[in-house]
CSV table of C-alpha atoms in Angstrom, one decimal:
chain,number,residue,atom,x,y,z
A,1,UNK,CA,47.6,-26.3,-24.7
A,2,UNK,CA,46.6,-27.2,-21.2
A,3,UNK,CA,43.6,-24.8,-21.3
A,4,UNK,CA,42.1,-26.2,-24.5
A,5,UNK,CA,38.7,-27.7,-23.9
A,6,UNK,CA,38.4,-26.2,-20.4
A,7,UNK,CA,35.3,-24.2,-19.6
A,8,UNK,CA,35.7,-21.0,-17.7
A,9,UNK,CA,33.0,-20.5,-15.1
A,10,UNK,CA,32.0,-17.1,-13.7
A,11,UNK,CA,30.7,-17.0,-10.1
A,12,UNK,CA,28.1,-14.5,-8.9
A,13,UNK,CA,28.7,-13.2,-5.4
A,14,UNK,CA,26.5,-10.8,-3.4
A,15,UNK,CA,28.8,-8.7,-1.2
A,16,UNK,CA,28.1,-7.7,2.4
A,17,UNK,CA,27.7,-4.1,1.1
A,18,UNK,CA,25.0,-5.2,-1.3
A,19,UNK,CA,23.2,-7.1,1.3
A,20,UNK,CA,23.3,-4.1,3.7
A,21,UNK,CA,22.1,-1.8,0.9
A,22,UNK,CA,19.2,-4.2,0.1
A,23,UNK,CA,18.2,-4.2,3.8
A,24,UNK,CA,18.3,-0.4,3.9
A,25,UNK,CA,16.1,-0.2,0.8
A,26,UNK,CA,13.6,-2.6,2.3
A,27,UNK,CA,13.4,-0.7,5.6
A,28,UNK,CA,13.4,2.8,4.1
A,29,UNK,CA,16.8,3.8,5.5
A,30,UNK,CA,17.7,4.5,1.8
A,31,UNK,CA,14.9,6.3,0.0
A,32,UNK,CA,13.7,4.2,-3.0
A,33,UNK,CA,13.5,5.9,-6.3
A,34,UNK,CA,9.9,5.6,-7.4
A,35,UNK,CA,9.4,4.2,-10.9
A,36,UNK,CA,6.8,5.9,-13.1
A,37,UNK,CA,3.8,3.6,-13.8
A,38,UNK,CA,3.8,2.2,-17.3
A,39,UNK,CA,0.5,2.4,-19.2
A,40,UNK,CA,0.1,-1.4,-18.7
A,41,UNK,CA,1.2,-1.3,-15.0
A,42,UNK,CA,-1.0,-3.1,-12.4
A,43,UNK,CA,-1.8,-1.4,-9.1
A,44,UNK,CA,-3.0,-3.5,-6.2
A,45,UNK,CA,-5.4,-1.8,-3.9
A,46,UNK,CA,-5.1,-3.8,-0.7
A,47,UNK,CA,-7.2,-3.5,2.4
A,48,UNK,CA,-10.6,-4.1,4.1
A,49,UNK,CA,-14.1,-2.7,3.5
A,50,UNK,CA,-12.8,0.8,2.7
A,51,UNK,CA,-11.0,-0.7,-0.3
A,52,UNK,CA,-13.7,-3.2,-1.2
A,53,UNK,CA,-16.2,-0.3,-1.4
A,54,UNK,CA,-18.8,-1.1,1.2
A,55,UNK,CA,-21.6,1.5,0.9
A,56,UNK,CA,-21.3,1.9,-2.8
A,57,UNK,CA,-21.6,-0.1,-6.0
A,58,UNK,CA,-18.5,-2.0,-7.3
A,59,UNK,CA,-17.9,0.6,-10.0
A,60,UNK,CA,-18.0,3.4,-7.4
A,61,UNK,CA,-15.4,1.9,-5.0
A,62,UNK,CA,-12.3,4.0,-4.8
A,63,UNK,CA,-10.2,1.4,-6.8
A,64,UNK,CA,-12.7,1.5,-9.7
A,65,UNK,CA,-12.9,5.2,-9.7
A,66,UNK,CA,-9.1,5.6,-9.4
A,67,UNK,CA,-8.7,3.2,-12.4
A,68,UNK,CA,-10.9,5.6,-14.5
A,69,UNK,CA,-9.0,8.7,-13.4
A,70,UNK,CA,-5.4,7.4,-14.0
A,71,UNK,CA,-6.2,5.0,-16.8
A,72,UNK,CA,-4.2,2.2,-15.2
A,73,UNK,CA,-5.5,-1.2,-14.1
A,74,UNK,CA,-6.3,-1.1,-10.4
A,75,UNK,CA,-7.1,-4.5,-8.8
A,76,UNK,CA,-9.5,-4.3,-5.9
A,77,UNK,CA,-8.2,-6.6,-3.2
A,78,UNK,CA,-10.3,-5.4,-0.3
A,79,UNK,CA,-12.0,-7.8,2.1
A,80,UNK,CA,-14.6,-6.4,4.5
A,81,UNK,CA,-13.9,-7.2,8.1
A,82,UNK,CA,-10.3,-8.2,7.6
A,83,UNK,CA,-7.8,-7.3,10.3
A,84,UNK,CA,-4.1,-6.7,9.6
A,85,UNK,CA,-3.1,-10.2,10.9
A,86,UNK,CA,-5.2,-11.8,8.2
A,87,UNK,CA,-4.2,-9.2,5.7
A,88,UNK,CA,-0.6,-10.0,6.3
A,89,UNK,CA,-1.2,-13.7,5.7
A,90,UNK,CA,-3.1,-12.9,2.4
A,91,UNK,CA,-0.8,-10.3,0.9
A,92,UNK,CA,2.0,-12.5,-0.5
A,93,UNK,CA,-0.5,-14.6,-2.6
A,94,UNK,CA,-2.0,-11.4,-4.0
A,95,UNK,CA,1.4,-10.0,-4.9
A,96,UNK,CA,2.5,-13.2,-6.6
A,97,UNK,CA,-0.8,-13.5,-8.4
A,98,UNK,CA,-1.1,-10.0,-9.8
A,99,UNK,CA,2.6,-8.8,-10.0
A,100,UNK,CA,1.7,-5.2,-9.3
A,101,UNK,CA,4.1,-2.2,-9.7
A,102,UNK,CA,2.4,-0.4,-6.8
A,103,UNK,CA,0.4,-1.4,-3.7
A,104,UNK,CA,-2.0,1.1,-2.2
A,105,UNK,CA,-2.2,-0.1,1.4
A,106,UNK,CA,-5.3,0.9,3.3
A,107,UNK,CA,-5.5,-1.3,6.4
A,108,UNK,CA,-6.0,-1.3,10.1
A,109,UNK,CA,-9.5,0.0,10.6
A,110,UNK,CA,-10.8,-3.4,11.9
A,111,UNK,CA,-7.9,-3.7,14.4
A,112,UNK,CA,-8.8,-0.2,15.7
A,113,UNK,CA,-12.6,-1.0,15.7
A,114,UNK,CA,-12.1,-4.3,17.5
A,115,UNK,CA,-9.8,-2.8,20.1
A,116,UNK,CA,-6.8,-5.0,19.0
A,117,UNK,CA,-4.5,-2.1,19.6
A,118,UNK,CA,-2.2,0.2,17.6
A,119,UNK,CA,0.8,-2.0,18.1
A,120,UNK,CA,-0.7,-5.0,16.3
A,121,UNK,CA,-1.9,-2.9,13.4
A,122,UNK,CA,1.4,-1.0,13.1
A,123,UNK,CA,3.7,-4.0,13.2
A,124,UNK,CA,1.6,-5.9,10.7
A,125,UNK,CA,1.5,-2.9,8.3
A,126,UNK,CA,5.3,-2.6,8.6
A,127,UNK,CA,5.7,-6.3,7.7
A,128,UNK,CA,3.3,-5.9,4.7
A,129,UNK,CA,5.5,-3.1,3.4
A,130,UNK,CA,8.6,-5.2,3.8
A,131,UNK,CA,6.9,-8.1,1.9
A,132,UNK,CA,6.1,-5.8,-0.9
A,133,UNK,CA,9.6,-4.3,-1.0
A,134,UNK,CA,11.2,-7.7,-1.1
A,135,UNK,CA,9.3,-8.1,-4.4
A,136,UNK,CA,10.5,-4.7,-5.6
A,137,UNK,CA,7.0,-3.3,-5.3
A,138,UNK,CA,6.4,0.4,-4.4
A,139,UNK,CA,3.9,1.2,-1.6
A,140,UNK,CA,1.5,4.1,-1.1
A,141,UNK,CA,0.0,4.2,2.4
A,142,UNK,CA,-3.4,5.6,3.4
A,143,UNK,CA,-3.9,6.6,7.0
A,144,UNK,CA,-7.1,5.6,8.8
A,145,UNK,CA,-8.8,7.5,11.6
A,146,UNK,CA,-10.0,6.0,14.8
A,147,UNK,CA,-13.5,4.6,14.1
A,148,UNK,CA,-15.2,6.3,17.0
A,149,UNK,CA,-13.6,9.7,16.7
A,150,UNK,CA,-12.9,10.4,13.0
A,151,UNK,CA,-11.0,13.6,13.8
A,152,UNK,CA,-8.5,11.6,15.8
A,153,UNK,CA,-5.8,9.8,13.8
A,154,UNK,CA,-3.4,7.1,15.0
A,155,UNK,CA,0.2,8.5,14.9
A,156,UNK,CA,1.7,5.3,13.6
A,157,UNK,CA,0.6,5.7,10.0
A,158,UNK,CA,2.6,8.9,9.5
A,159,UNK,CA,5.5,7.4,11.5
A,160,UNK,CA,5.6,4.3,9.3
A,161,UNK,CA,5.4,6.4,6.1
A,162,UNK,CA,8.4,8.4,7.4
A,163,UNK,CA,10.3,5.2,8.4
A,164,UNK,CA,9.9,3.7,5.0
A,165,UNK,CA,9.9,6.9,2.9
A,166,UNK,CA,6.5,6.1,1.5
A,167,UNK,CA,4.0,8.2,-0.5
A,168,UNK,CA,1.5,8.9,2.2
A,169,UNK,CA,-2.1,10.3,2.3
A,170,UNK,CA,-3.1,10.8,5.9
A,171,UNK,CA,-6.1,13.1,5.7
A,172,UNK,CA,-8.6,12.2,3.0
A,173,UNK,CA,-10.2,9.1,4.7
A,174,UNK,CA,-10.7,11.1,7.9
A,175,UNK,CA,-12.0,14.1,6.1
A,176,UNK,CA,-14.5,12.0,4.2
A,177,UNK,CA,-15.8,10.1,7.3
A,178,UNK,CA,-16.2,13.4,9.2
A,179,UNK,CA,-18.7,14.6,6.6
A,180,UNK,CA,-22.2,12.9,6.9
A,181,UNK,CA,-23.0,13.9,3.3
A,182,UNK,CA,-20.1,11.7,2.1
A,183,UNK,CA,-21.0,8.6,4.1
A,184,UNK,CA,-23.3,5.6,3.4
A,185,UNK,CA,-23.4,4.6,7.1
A,186,UNK,CA,-21.6,5.4,10.3
A,187,UNK,CA,-18.2,4.1,9.1
A,188,UNK,CA,-18.2,3.9,5.3
A,189,UNK,CA,-18.1,6.4,2.5
A,190,UNK,CA,-20.7,6.7,-0.2
A,191,UNK,CA,-19.8,7.0,-3.9
A,192,UNK,CA,-19.0,10.7,-3.6
A,193,UNK,CA,-16.7,9.9,-0.6
A,194,UNK,CA,-14.9,7.2,-2.5
A,195,UNK,CA,-14.5,9.6,-5.4
A,196,UNK,CA,-12.7,12.1,-3.1
A,197,UNK,CA,-10.4,9.3,-1.9
A,198,UNK,CA,-9.6,8.3,-5.5
A,199,UNK,CA,-8.9,11.9,-6.5
A,200,UNK,CA,-6.5,12.4,-3.5
A,201,UNK,CA,-4.6,9.2,-4.4
A,202,UNK,CA,-4.4,10.3,-8.1
A,203,UNK,CA,-3.1,13.7,-7.1
A,204,UNK,CA,-0.4,12.1,-4.9
A,205,UNK,CA,0.6,9.8,-7.7
A,206,UNK,CA,1.0,12.8,-10.0
A,207,UNK,CA,3.0,14.8,-7.4
A,208,UNK,CA,5.2,11.7,-6.7
A,209,UNK,CA,6.1,11.4,-10.3
A,210,UNK,CA,4.5,8.0,-10.9
A,211,UNK,CA,2.1,9.4,-13.5
């Protein structure tokens, strides 16, 4: 009789093990299981002028061409001239505004071009990945070559991809920028170059089981 009218409450508690597992998922110590992209999934292409599509029309940027290839919505969130510090500040708003299932991260070219150093670019890119993962968003990373010697690639892109167990395409941007027939100017692809980037990303998505 004493229990009549009493409401039983159930508490929810996150254990230390769960906190540690979440941390390892965020940092890549535990490999995340990639989720196939639904037909209505949103992909956020985040970066600088290489994402924006400088050197080609809007419909020939790599995000627009990728959208046509994979038949998923791809939001072009590229800003020409942006460095990783400003990209890091901008990313949370873009994630919260578009709620993507996947971020294609192509950033760091302006840090390298302006001589800001590999360390700044690499640490900011790491934090961008952590921000995405805290929102349970998968990340595909594109590696960028040094802007003065396109055949030379910073080592930190591959290292970051390995640290976080990311899908990683480290060659296509460099391969495009080495070929004058695929460029609109000294540092940007033309429509054909952007097409090759889009095709390489699509192939990686297929191989990774996202499509």
